[in-house]
Amino acid sequence: MKIYQDMLKQEHPDKLQDPKIQSLLKNLKTTEDVLNFNELVFKHTKESLRNNQKLKTYDKKTMLKLLQYQKKHGFSTSFMSKKYKISRTTLAKWRKTFEEEIN
């Protein structure tokens, strides 16, 4: 949270005054929250998206949420891979790791 406050102070001080942004900053608890906040606040170029994709990490809660979402709606691994920009191999590894918790 602190890093986003510092970034907003430097680059977008006007956004820091927005109550919606303040509310979102206070509720950054999971990786999913951080990624959604990042997309909402900062503009991305195709190159930055490509570079940032390599650095993404997910917490267990977010991994399970994505896998349960996939199972609930019957989505294929390819669909989830394209939608969330996560490799099929990574999704398969998560599924194998959390097999018991998904069911």
Short mmCIF file of C-alpha atoms in Angstrom, two decimals:
data_model
loop_
_atom_site.label_atom_id
_atom_site.label_comp_id
_atom_site.label_asym_id
_atom_site.label_seq_id
_atom_site.Cartn_x
_atom_site.Cartn_y
_atom_site.Cartn_z
CA MET A 1 0.00 0.00 0.00
CA LYS A 2 2.78 2.42 0.91
CA ILE A 3 4.52 1.94 -2.42
CA TYR A 4 1.34 2.86 -4.30
CA GLN A 5 0.87 5.96 -2.17
CA ASP A 6 4.41 7.06 -2.96
CA MET A 7 3.97 6.36 -6.68
CA LEU A 8 0.71 8.29 -6.79
CA LYS A 9 2.27 11.23 -4.93
CA GLN A 10 5.00 11.44 -7.55
CA GLU A 11 3.13 10.67 -10.75
CA HIS A 12 -0.57 11.39 -10.13
CA PRO A 13 -1.16 13.53 -7.01
CA ASP A 14 -4.70 14.30 -8.19
CA LYS A 15 -5.66 10.61 -8.11
CA LEU A 16 -4.50 10.34 -4.51
CA GLN A 17 -7.30 12.72 -3.50
CA ASP A 18 -10.00 10.57 -5.12
CA PRO A 19 -12.09 8.81 -2.42
CA LYS A 20 -12.53 5.72 -4.61
CA ILE A 21 -8.75 5.37 -4.99
CA GLN A 22 -8.30 5.88 -1.23
CA SER A 23 -10.85 3.15 -0.54
CA LEU A 24 -9.16 0.75 -2.95
CA LEU A 25 -5.75 1.48 -1.41
CA LYS A 26 -7.02 0.50 2.03
CA ASN A 27 -8.43 -2.79 0.73
CA LEU A 28 -5.33 -4.22 -0.97
CA LYS A 29 -5.21 -7.65 0.64
CA THR A 30 -4.69 -10.20 -2.12
CA THR A 31 -2.66 -10.37 -5.28
CA GLU A 32 -5.88 -10.05 -7.25
CA ASP A 33 -6.69 -6.78 -5.44
CA VAL A 34 -3.25 -5.39 -6.24
CA LEU A 35 -3.45 -6.37 -9.92
CA ASN A 36 -6.93 -4.86 -10.31
CA PHE A 37 -5.83 -1.66 -8.58
CA ASN A 38 -2.75 -1.44 -10.77
CA GLU A 39 -4.80 -1.80 -13.96
CA LEU A 40 -7.33 0.79 -12.79
CA VAL A 41 -4.85 3.48 -11.78
CA PHE A 42 -1.91 3.18 -14.15
CA LYS A 43 -1.91 3.15 -17.93
CA HIS A 44 0.04 0.32 -19.54
CA THR A 45 1.77 -0.04 -22.86
CA LYS A 46 1.98 -3.39 -24.61
CA GLU A 47 5.68 -3.60 -23.79
CA SER A 48 5.17 -2.89 -20.09
CA LEU A 49 2.38 -5.48 -19.94
CA ARG A 50 4.67 -8.06 -21.50
CA ASN A 51 7.50 -7.27 -19.08
CA ASN A 52 5.22 -7.16 -16.03
CA GLN A 53 3.70 -10.51 -16.92
CA LYS A 54 7.02 -12.18 -16.24
CA LEU A 55 7.09 -10.73 -12.72
CA LYS A 56 3.58 -11.63 -11.57
CA THR A 57 3.16 -13.79 -8.51
CA TYR A 58 -0.04 -15.11 -7.00
CA ASP A 59 -0.90 -15.94 -3.42
CA LYS A 60 -2.58 -19.22 -2.53
CA LYS A 61 -5.98 -17.59 -2.02
CA THR A 62 -5.95 -16.08 -5.51
CA MET A 63 -4.74 -19.33 -7.11
CA LEU A 64 -7.57 -21.28 -5.48
CA LYS A 65 -10.10 -18.63 -6.44
CA LEU A 66 -9.06 -18.84 -10.11
CA LEU A 67 -9.11 -22.64 -10.11
CA GLN A 68 -12.52 -22.78 -8.43
CA TYR A 69 -13.86 -20.21 -10.90
CA GLN A 70 -12.58 -22.36 -13.77
CA LYS A 71 -14.17 -25.49 -12.34
CA LYS A 72 -17.50 -23.80 -11.51
CA HIS A 73 -17.97 -22.45 -15.02
CA GLY A 74 -16.38 -25.38 -16.85
CA PHE A 75 -13.76 -23.26 -18.59
CA SER A 76 -10.85 -24.89 -20.36
CA THR A 77 -7.27 -24.30 -19.33
CA SER A 78 -6.68 -22.56 -22.66
CA PHE A 79 -9.53 -20.13 -22.02
CA MET A 80 -8.27 -19.32 -18.51
CA SER A 81 -4.76 -18.97 -19.84
CA LYS A 82 -5.81 -16.38 -22.41
CA LYS A 83 -8.22 -14.54 -20.11
CA TYR A 84 -5.81 -14.12 -17.18
CA LYS A 85 -2.55 -14.25 -19.14
CA ILE A 86 -1.24 -17.21 -17.17
CA SER A 87 0.48 -20.10 -18.91
CA ARG A 88 -1.39 -23.38 -19.27
CA THR A 89 1.54 -25.10 -17.59
CA THR A 90 1.21 -22.84 -14.54
CA LEU A 91 -2.53 -23.50 -14.29
CA ALA A 92 -1.94 -27.26 -14.54
CA LYS A 93 0.73 -27.06 -11.84
CA TRP A 94 -1.66 -25.15 -9.55
CA ARG A 95 -4.40 -27.69 -10.19
CA LYS A 96 -2.06 -30.55 -9.30
CA THR A 97 -0.78 -28.75 -6.18
CA PHE A 98 -4.23 -27.79 -4.87
CA GLU A 99 -6.19 -30.78 -6.19
CA GLU A 100 -7.62 -31.72 -2.79
CA GLU A 101 -8.55 -28.14 -1.85
CA ILE A 102 -10.40 -27.50 -5.11
CA ASN A 103 -12.79 -30.41 -4.53
#
